[in-house]
PDB file of C-alpha atoms and ligand atoms in Angstrom:
ATOM      1  CA  MET A   1     -24.905  67.483  -4.408  1.00  0.00           C
ATOM      2  CA  GLY A   2     -22.588  65.263  -2.434  1.00  0.00           C
ATOM      3  CA  ALA A   3     -19.931  62.706  -3.351  1.00  0.00           C
ATOM      4  CA  THR A   4     -20.845  59.784  -5.544  1.00  0.00           C
ATOM      5  CA  ILE A   5     -17.500  58.049  -5.909  1.00  0.00           C
ATOM      6  CA  ALA A   6     -16.093  55.758  -3.257  1.00  0.00           C
ATOM      7  CA  GLY A   7     -12.376  55.029  -2.884  1.00  0.00           C
ATOM      8  CA  ASP A   8      -9.940  57.234  -1.064  1.00  0.00           C
ATOM      9  CA  ALA A   9      -8.008  59.011  -3.815  1.00  0.00           C
ATOM     10  CA  LEU A  10     -11.033  59.639  -5.979  1.00  0.00           C
ATOM     11  CA  HIS A  11     -13.048  60.573  -2.948  1.00  0.00           C
ATOM     12  CA  ARG A  12     -10.578  63.299  -2.054  1.00  0.00           C
ATOM     13  CA  THR A  13     -10.367  64.889  -5.499  1.00  0.00           C
ATOM     14  CA  SER A  14     -14.102  64.722  -6.145  1.00  0.00           C
ATOM     15  CA  TRP A  15     -15.298  65.634  -2.668  1.00  0.00           C
ATOM     16  CA  CYS A  16     -18.466  67.709  -2.790  1.00  0.00           C
ATOM     17  CA  PRO A  17     -19.372  69.463   0.416  1.00  0.00           C
ATOM     18  CA  PRO A  18     -22.741  68.470   1.851  1.00  0.00           C
ATOM     19  CA  PHE A  19     -25.652  70.874   2.118  1.00  0.00           C
ATOM     20  CA  ILE A  20     -27.319  70.296   5.496  1.00  0.00           C
ATOM     21  CA  THR A  21     -30.484  71.953   6.758  1.00  0.00           C
ATOM     22  CA  LEU A  22     -31.846  72.179  10.299  1.00  0.00           C
ATOM     23  CA  GLU A  23     -35.573  72.297  10.871  1.00  0.00           C
ATOM     24  CA  GLY A  24     -38.077  72.329  13.705  1.00  0.00           C
ATOM     25  CA  ILE A  25     -40.850  74.380  15.271  1.00  0.00           C
ATOM     26  CA  ASP A  26     -40.061  77.685  16.965  1.00  0.00           C
ATOM     27  CA  GLY A  27     -38.254  77.065  20.243  1.00  0.00           C
ATOM     28  CA  SER A  28     -36.940  73.619  19.251  1.00  0.00           C
ATOM     29  CA  GLY A  29     -33.297  74.658  19.727  1.00  0.00           C
ATOM     30  CA  LYS A  30     -32.089  74.981  16.129  1.00  0.00           C
ATOM     31  CA  SER A  31     -29.551  77.746  16.734  1.00  0.00           C
ATOM     32  CA  THR A  32     -27.963  75.969  19.701  1.00  0.00           C
ATOM     33  CA  GLN A  33     -27.687  72.738  17.721  1.00  0.00           C
ATOM     34  CA  ALA A  34     -26.416  74.541  14.619  1.00  0.00           C
ATOM     35  CA  ALA A  35     -23.551  76.034  16.624  1.00  0.00           C
ATOM     36  CA  LEU A  36     -22.603  72.666  18.184  1.00  0.00           C
ATOM     37  CA  LEU A  37     -22.886  70.794  14.895  1.00  0.00           C
ATOM     38  CA  ALA A  38     -20.872  73.384  12.938  1.00  0.00           C
ATOM     39  CA  GLU A  39     -18.046  73.112  15.441  1.00  0.00           C
ATOM     40  CA  TRP A  40     -18.051  69.312  15.229  1.00  0.00           C
ATOM     41  CA  LEU A  41     -18.280  69.265  11.425  1.00  0.00           C
ATOM     42  CA  GLU A  42     -15.265  71.564  11.115  1.00  0.00           C
ATOM     43  CA  ALA A  43     -13.217  69.289  13.336  1.00  0.00           C
ATOM     44  CA  GLU A  44     -14.505  66.177  11.563  1.00  0.00           C
ATOM     45  CA  THR A  45     -14.021  67.305   7.952  1.00  0.00           C
ATOM     46  CA  GLY A  46     -11.097  69.713   8.442  1.00  0.00           C
ATOM     47  CA  ARG A  47     -13.017  72.092   6.191  1.00  0.00           C
ATOM     48  CA  PRO A  48     -14.750  75.369   6.841  1.00  0.00           C
ATOM     49  CA  VAL A  49     -18.449  75.214   7.594  1.00  0.00           C
ATOM     50  CA  LEU A  50     -20.720  78.037   6.577  1.00  0.00           C
ATOM     51  CA  ARG A  51     -23.566  78.580   9.040  1.00  0.00           C
ATOM     52  CA  THR A  52     -26.477  80.473   7.620  1.00  0.00           C
ATOM     53  CA  PHE A  53     -30.241  80.838   8.042  1.00  0.00           C
ATOM     54  CA  GLU A  54     -33.554  81.711   6.443  1.00  0.00           C
ATOM     55  CA  PRO A  55     -35.363  83.996   6.217  1.00  0.00           C
ATOM     56  CA  GLY A  56     -32.910  86.838   5.688  1.00  0.00           C
ATOM     57  CA  GLY A  57     -29.435  85.297   5.708  1.00  0.00           C
ATOM     58  CA  TRP A  58     -28.098  87.385   2.829  1.00  0.00           C
ATOM     59  CA  GLU A  59     -27.362  91.020   2.155  1.00  0.00           C
ATOM     60  CA  ALA A  60     -30.755  92.206   0.949  1.00  0.00           C
ATOM     61  CA  GLY A  61     -32.477  89.566   3.050  1.00  0.00           C
ATOM     62  CA  GLN A  62     -32.741  91.564   6.272  1.00  0.00           C
ATOM     63  CA  ALA A  63     -35.337  93.889   4.737  1.00  0.00           C
ATOM     64  CA  LEU A  64     -37.304  90.897   3.466  1.00  0.00           C
ATOM     65  CA  ARG A  65     -37.039  89.226   6.881  1.00  0.00           C
ATOM     66  CA  ASP A  66     -38.450  92.315   8.622  1.00  0.00           C
ATOM     67  CA  LEU A  67     -41.300  92.498   6.146  1.00  0.00           C
ATOM     68  CA  ILE A  68     -42.135  88.788   6.377  1.00  0.00           C
ATOM     69  CA  LEU A  69     -41.890  88.485  10.164  1.00  0.00           C
ATOM     70  CA  HIS A  70     -43.323  91.821  11.242  1.00  0.00           C
ATOM     71  CA  GLY A  71     -45.201  93.278   8.262  1.00  0.00           C
ATOM     72  CA  ARG A  72     -48.867  92.958   7.334  1.00  0.00           C
ATOM     73  CA  ILE A  73     -49.066  90.200   4.718  1.00  0.00           C
ATOM     74  CA  PRO A  74     -52.531  89.913   3.151  1.00  0.00           C
ATOM     75  CA  ASP A  75     -52.722  86.184   2.404  1.00  0.00           C
ATOM     76  CA  ALA A  76     -50.973  82.803   2.487  1.00  0.00           C
ATOM     77  CA  ALA A  77     -49.945  82.922  -1.201  1.00  0.00           C
ATOM     78  CA  THR A  78     -48.191  86.278  -0.776  1.00  0.00           C
ATOM     79  CA  GLU A  79     -46.417  84.989   2.312  1.00  0.00           C
ATOM     80  CA  LEU A  80     -45.340  81.874   0.416  1.00  0.00           C
ATOM     81  CA  LEU A  81     -43.915  83.891  -2.487  1.00  0.00           C
ATOM     82  CA  LEU A  82     -41.958  86.152  -0.135  1.00  0.00           C
ATOM     83  CA  PHE A  83     -40.288  83.162   1.543  1.00  0.00           C
ATOM     84  CA  LEU A  84     -39.426  81.699  -1.877  1.00  0.00           C
ATOM     85  CA  ALA A  85     -37.985  85.018  -3.077  1.00  0.00           C
ATOM     86  CA  ASP A  86     -35.860  85.171   0.036  1.00  0.00           C
ATOM     87  CA  ARG A  87     -34.672  81.588  -0.598  1.00  0.00           C
ATOM     88  CA  LYS A  88     -33.769  82.280  -4.212  1.00  0.00           C
ATOM     89  CA  GLY A  89     -31.622  85.266  -3.244  1.00  0.00           C
ATOM     90  CA  HIS A  90     -30.047  83.447  -0.312  1.00  0.00           C
ATOM     91  CA  LEU A  91     -29.110  80.490  -2.516  1.00  0.00           C
ATOM     92  CA  ALA A  92     -27.629  82.703  -5.214  1.00  0.00           C
ATOM     93  CA  GLU A  93     -25.673  84.966  -2.882  1.00  0.00           C
ATOM     94  CA  VAL A  94     -24.658  82.680  -0.023  1.00  0.00           C
ATOM     95  CA  VAL A  95     -25.383  78.944  -0.269  1.00  0.00           C
ATOM     96  CA  LEU A  96     -24.362  78.056  -3.833  1.00  0.00           C
ATOM     97  CA  PRO A  97     -21.115  80.097  -3.849  1.00  0.00           C
ATOM     98  CA  ALA A  98     -20.109  78.518  -0.521  1.00  0.00           C
ATOM     99  CA  LEU A  99     -20.731  74.974  -1.790  1.00  0.00           C
ATOM    100  CA  ALA A 100     -18.834  75.787  -4.994  1.00  0.00           C
ATOM    101  CA  ALA A 101     -15.924  77.000  -2.857  1.00  0.00           C
ATOM    102  CA  GLY A 102     -15.840  73.675  -0.975  1.00  0.00           C
ATOM    103  CA  GLN A 103     -17.569  74.785   2.222  1.00  0.00           C
ATOM    104  CA  VAL A 104     -20.001  72.568   4.071  1.00  0.00           C
ATOM    105  CA  VAL A 105     -23.237  74.552   4.367  1.00  0.00           C
ATOM    106  CA  LEU A 106     -25.407  74.311   7.465  1.00  0.00           C
ATOM    107  CA  CYS A 107     -28.624  76.270   7.027  1.00  0.00           C
ATOM    108  CA  GLU A 108     -31.252  76.902   9.702  1.00  0.00           C
ATOM    109  CA  ARG A 109     -34.602  76.505   7.943  1.00  0.00           C
ATOM    110  CA  TYR A 110     -35.198  75.866   4.262  1.00  0.00           C
ATOM    111  CA  THR A 111     -37.968  74.472   2.039  1.00  0.00           C
ATOM    112  CA  ASP A 112     -39.359  72.156   4.730  1.00  0.00           C
ATOM    113  CA  SER A 113     -40.134  75.265   6.813  1.00  0.00           C
ATOM    114  CA  THR A 114     -42.228  76.538   3.918  1.00  0.00           C
ATOM    115  CA  ARG A 115     -44.010  73.197   3.649  1.00  0.00           C
ATOM    116  CA  ALA A 116     -44.639  73.005   7.396  1.00  0.00           C
ATOM    117  CA  TYR A 117     -45.546  76.656   8.097  1.00  0.00           C
ATOM    118  CA  GLN A 118     -47.158  77.950   4.900  1.00  0.00           C
ATOM    119  CA  ALA A 119     -48.952  74.738   3.842  1.00  0.00           C
ATOM    120  CA  GLY A 120     -49.281  72.935   7.198  1.00  0.00           C
ATOM    121  CA  GLY A 121     -49.794  76.003   9.382  1.00  0.00           C
ATOM    122  CA  HIS A 122     -51.373  78.628   7.143  1.00  0.00           C
ATOM    123  CA  GLY A 123     -53.206  76.478   4.627  1.00  0.00           C
ATOM    124  CA  ALA A 124     -51.303  77.411   1.454  1.00  0.00           C
ATOM    125  CA  ASP A 125     -52.115  74.922  -1.312  1.00  0.00           C
ATOM    126  CA  PRO A 126     -49.436  72.169  -1.136  1.00  0.00           C
ATOM    127  CA  ALA A 127     -49.658  71.412  -4.879  1.00  0.00           C
ATOM    128  CA  PHE A 128     -49.137  75.116  -5.725  1.00  0.00           C
ATOM    129  CA  LEU A 129     -46.223  75.199  -3.286  1.00  0.00           C
ATOM    130  CA  GLU A 130     -44.541  72.139  -4.837  1.00  0.00           C
ATOM    131  CA  ARG A 131     -45.015  73.542  -8.361  1.00  0.00           C
ATOM    132  CA  LEU A 132     -43.316  76.778  -7.328  1.00  0.00           C
ATOM    133  CA  VAL A 133     -40.503  74.944  -5.511  1.00  0.00           C
ATOM    134  CA  ALA A 134     -39.880  72.795  -8.605  1.00  0.00           C
ATOM    135  CA  ALA A 135     -39.921  75.861 -10.879  1.00  0.00           C
ATOM    136  CA  CYS A 136     -37.423  77.635  -8.608  1.00  0.00           C
ATOM    137  CA  ASP A 137     -35.051  74.666  -8.981  1.00  0.00           C
ATOM    138  CA  PHE A 138     -33.935  74.752  -5.350  1.00  0.00           C
ATOM    139  CA  PRO A 139     -31.273  72.133  -4.583  1.00  0.00           C
ATOM    140  CA  VAL A 140     -32.450  69.318  -2.311  1.00  0.00           C
ATOM    141  CA  PRO A 141     -30.354  69.128   0.885  1.00  0.00           C
ATOM    142  CA  ASP A 142     -28.110  66.092   1.372  1.00  0.00           C
ATOM    143  CA  LEU A 143     -29.460  65.861   4.899  1.00  0.00           C
ATOM    144  CA  THR A 144     -32.168  67.597   6.901  1.00  0.00           C
ATOM    145  CA  ILE A 145     -32.087  67.385  10.685  1.00  0.00           C
ATOM    146  CA  LEU A 146     -35.541  67.786  12.178  1.00  0.00           C
ATOM    147  CA  LEU A 147     -35.511  68.668  15.876  1.00  0.00           C
ATOM    148  CA  ASP A 148     -38.593  67.117  17.349  1.00  0.00           C
ATOM    149  CA  LEU A 149     -40.035  68.887  20.389  1.00  0.00           C
ATOM    150  CA  PRO A 150     -43.655  68.783  21.618  1.00  0.00           C
ATOM    151  CA  PRO A 151     -45.278  72.163  20.813  1.00  0.00           C
ATOM    152  CA  ARG A 152     -46.268  72.636  24.479  1.00  0.00           C
ATOM    153  CA  THR A 153     -42.657  72.298  25.610  1.00  0.00           C
ATOM    154  CA  ALA A 154     -41.500  74.674  22.871  1.00  0.00           C
ATOM    155  CA  ALA A 155     -44.182  77.194  23.870  1.00  0.00           C
ATOM    156  CA  LYS A 156     -42.883  77.182  27.459  1.00  0.00           C
ATOM    157  CA  ARG A 157     -39.333  77.808  26.239  1.00  0.00           C
ATOM    158  CA  LEU A 158     -40.519  80.689  24.049  1.00  0.00           C
ATOM    159  CA  ALA A 159     -42.563  82.233  26.871  1.00  0.00           C
ATOM    160  CA  ASP A 160     -39.440  82.237  29.060  1.00  0.00           C
ATOM    161  CA  ARG A 161     -37.470  83.874  26.255  1.00  0.00           C
ATOM    162  CA  GLY A 162     -40.029  86.668  25.589  1.00  0.00           C
ATOM    163  CA  GLY A 163     -40.334  88.838  22.436  1.00  0.00           C
ATOM    164  CA  GLY A 164     -41.056  86.900  19.234  1.00  0.00           C
ATOM    165  CA  ASP A 165     -42.405  87.362  15.700  1.00  0.00           C
ATOM    166  CA  ARG A 166     -45.882  86.937  14.280  1.00  0.00           C
ATOM    167  CA  PHE A 167     -45.398  83.171  13.774  1.00  0.00           C
ATOM    168  CA  GLU A 168     -44.506  82.666  17.425  1.00  0.00           C
ATOM    169  CA  ALA A 169     -47.594  84.656  18.369  1.00  0.00           C
ATOM    170  CA  GLU A 170     -49.938  82.293  16.491  1.00  0.00           C
ATOM    171  CA  GLY A 171     -50.542  79.985  19.433  1.00  0.00           C
ATOM    172  CA  LEU A 172     -50.485  76.278  20.187  1.00  0.00           C
ATOM    173  CA  ASP A 173     -52.965  75.069  17.520  1.00  0.00           C
ATOM    174  CA  PHE A 174     -50.874  76.613  14.801  1.00  0.00           C
ATOM    175  CA  MET A 175     -47.621  75.107  16.107  1.00  0.00           C
ATOM    176  CA  GLU A 176     -49.299  71.699  16.406  1.00  0.00           C
ATOM    177  CA  ARG A 177     -50.291  71.864  12.732  1.00  0.00           C
ATOM    178  CA  VAL A 178     -46.725  72.847  11.832  1.00  0.00           C
ATOM    179  CA  ALA A 179     -45.319  69.957  13.918  1.00  0.00           C
ATOM    180  CA  ARG A 180     -47.689  67.485  12.236  1.00  0.00           C
ATOM    181  CA  ALA A 181     -46.623  68.714   8.804  1.00  0.00           C
ATOM    182  CA  TYR A 182     -42.960  68.267   9.743  1.00  0.00           C
ATOM    183  CA  ALA A 183     -43.648  64.737  10.999  1.00  0.00           C
ATOM    184  CA  GLU A 184     -45.353  63.915   7.720  1.00  0.00           C
ATOM    185  CA  ILE A 185     -42.335  65.150   5.718  1.00  0.00           C
ATOM    186  CA  ALA A 186     -40.034  62.972   7.848  1.00  0.00           C
ATOM    187  CA  ARG A 187     -42.312  59.978   7.306  1.00  0.00           C
ATOM    188  CA  ARG A 188     -42.323  60.528   3.540  1.00  0.00           C
ATOM    189  CA  GLU A 189     -38.565  61.106   3.167  1.00  0.00           C
ATOM    190  CA  PRO A 190     -36.717  59.012   5.751  1.00  0.00           C
ATOM    191  CA  ARG A 191     -33.505  58.902   3.696  1.00  0.00           C
ATOM    192  CA  ARG A 192     -33.164  62.676   3.673  1.00  0.00           C
ATOM    193  CA  VAL A 193     -34.791  63.668   6.954  1.00  0.00           C
ATOM    194  CA  LEU A 194     -33.272  62.669  10.272  1.00  0.00           C
ATOM    195  CA  GLU A 195     -35.658  63.171  13.182  1.00  0.00           C
ATOM    196  CA  VAL A 196     -33.971  63.828  16.533  1.00  0.00           C
ATOM    197  CA  PRO A 197     -35.889  64.129  19.827  1.00  0.00           C
ATOM    198  CA  ALA A 198     -34.996  67.577  21.156  1.00  0.00           C
ATOM    199  CA  ALA A 199     -36.399  67.687  24.692  1.00  0.00           C
ATOM    200  CA  GLY A 200     -33.134  66.686  26.395  1.00  0.00           C
ATOM    201  CA  ALA A 201     -30.133  68.743  27.428  1.00  0.00           C
ATOM    202  CA  PRO A 202     -28.382  70.457  24.468  1.00  0.00           C
ATOM    203  CA  GLU A 203     -25.282  68.224  24.717  1.00  0.00           C
ATOM    204  CA  ASP A 204     -27.403  65.048  24.697  1.00  0.00           C
ATOM    205  CA  VAL A 205     -29.367  66.263  21.677  1.00  0.00           C
ATOM    206  CA  ALA A 206     -26.092  67.212  19.958  1.00  0.00           C
ATOM    207  CA  ARG A 207     -24.725  63.693  20.513  1.00  0.00           C
ATOM    208  CA  GLU A 208     -27.794  62.197  18.812  1.00  0.00           C
ATOM    209  CA  VAL A 209     -27.469  64.709  15.968  1.00  0.00           C
ATOM    210  CA  ARG A 210     -23.817  63.728  15.437  1.00  0.00           C
ATOM    211  CA  ARG A 211     -24.659  60.031  15.485  1.00  0.00           C
ATOM    212  CA  GLY A 212     -27.346  60.567  12.860  1.00  0.00           C
ATOM    213  CA  VAL A 213     -25.100  62.756  10.701  1.00  0.00           C
ATOM    214  CA  ARG A 214     -22.440  60.036  10.696  1.00  0.00           C
ATOM    215  CA  ARG A 215     -25.033  57.434   9.779  1.00  0.00           C
ATOM    216  CA  HIS A 216     -26.606  59.483   6.971  1.00  0.00           C
ATOM    217  CA  LEU A 217     -23.577  61.287   5.590  1.00  0.00           C
ATOM    218  CA  GLY A 218     -20.687  58.908   6.348  1.00  0.00           C
ATOM    219  CA  VAL A 219     -19.313  58.886   2.813  1.00  0.00           C
ATOM    220  CA  LEU A 220     -19.590  62.661   2.446  1.00  0.00           C
ATOM    221  CA  LEU A 221     -17.632  63.534   5.569  1.00  0.00           C
TER     222      LEU A 221
HETATM  223  P1  LIG B 301     -36.464  81.888  12.601  1.00  0.00           P
HETATM  224  O1  LIG B 301     -35.655  83.104  12.568  1.00  0.00           O
HETATM  225  O2  LIG B 301     -35.766  80.602  12.307  1.00  0.00           O
HETATM  226  O3  LIG B 301     -37.182  81.801  13.978  1.00  0.00           O
HETATM  227  P2  LIG B 301     -36.712  80.983  15.239  1.00  0.00           P
HETATM  228  O4  LIG B 301     -35.230  81.198  15.361  1.00  0.00           O
HETATM  229  O5  LIG B 301     -37.519  81.622  16.318  1.00  0.00           O
HETATM  230  O6  LIG B 301     -37.081  79.555  14.958  1.00  0.00           O
HETATM  231  O7  LIG B 301     -37.673  81.979  11.580  1.00  0.00           O
HETATM  232  C1  LIG B 301     -38.627  82.948  11.733  1.00  0.00           C
HETATM  233  C2  LIG B 301     -39.986  82.421  11.402  1.00  0.00           C
HETATM  234  O8  LIG B 301     -40.132  82.234   9.998  1.00  0.00           O
HETATM  235  C3  LIG B 301     -40.298  81.086  12.052  1.00  0.00           C
HETATM  236  O9  LIG B 301     -41.430  81.260  12.884  1.00  0.00           O
HETATM  237  C4  LIG B 301     -40.665  80.190  10.904  1.00  0.00           C
HETATM  238  C5  LIG B 301     -40.967  81.125   9.778  1.00  0.00           C
HETATM  239  N1  LIG B 301     -40.703  80.570   8.432  1.00  0.00           N
HETATM  240  C6  LIG B 301     -41.777  80.215   7.627  1.00  0.00           C
HETATM  241  O10 LIG B 301     -42.928  80.345   8.024  1.00  0.00           O
HETATM  242  N2  LIG B 301     -41.540  79.738   6.366  1.00  0.00           N
HETATM  243  C7  LIG B 301     -40.286  79.591   5.863  1.00  0.00           C
HETATM  244  O11 LIG B 301     -40.107  79.136   4.701  1.00  0.00           O
HETATM  245  C8  LIG B 301     -39.171  79.958   6.710  1.00  0.00           C
HETATM  246  C9  LIG B 301     -37.771  79.852   6.202  1.00  0.00           C
HETATM  247  C10 LIG B 301     -39.428  80.452   7.987  1.00  0.00           C
END
């Protein structure tokens, strides 16, 4: 994914739209930042940006989303497989056709969520997870923005918001494990994963996101 040829004329004819994912613990502000970033990317690239999300961002996905977030799932492996099934369908129906049509894709949550929540949070076997991910042949994002917010701060935001799914109901220990797993991914893959502190005002966070996107994706924009 992404452009490989420099030089203006070639760059224009061979432009490949970037696939960008947004990650972070519950309450870290992903949807707010996705909206601000999509607007900026459209202005910056002059191209349409497709905003989408997992789990459930495709036609049959809503039923899967309800099952995953509110159903009774017996074990971590079943939960893992449901998220991967949702991802496969979402890629086939939404993400890959959009990229093929020249749209920038901005997706809230993707494989790093599975790594952080199912392996980090729920103890799914990381080696099993990586084998399945490799077998599914999921494309690797050109850039992943990880919104970094202390779990305690996120928990306060979520409490103010009310409602929530079974992941949000897991409590602080769980979210701390998820946050640690995210931090580990960012440490391992600094070229793909851009960590942005997310405790500030939305506009300040958005400015940092834009700066990082320019730095990481300059040639693709
Ligand atoms: P989401 O709708 O993004 O929740 P929020 O907007 O509150 O962040 O995602 C719902 C939940 O699904 C979220 O708690 C994280 C969880 N999730 C996983 O556990 N694994 C995954 O692979 C994905 C995509 C999401």
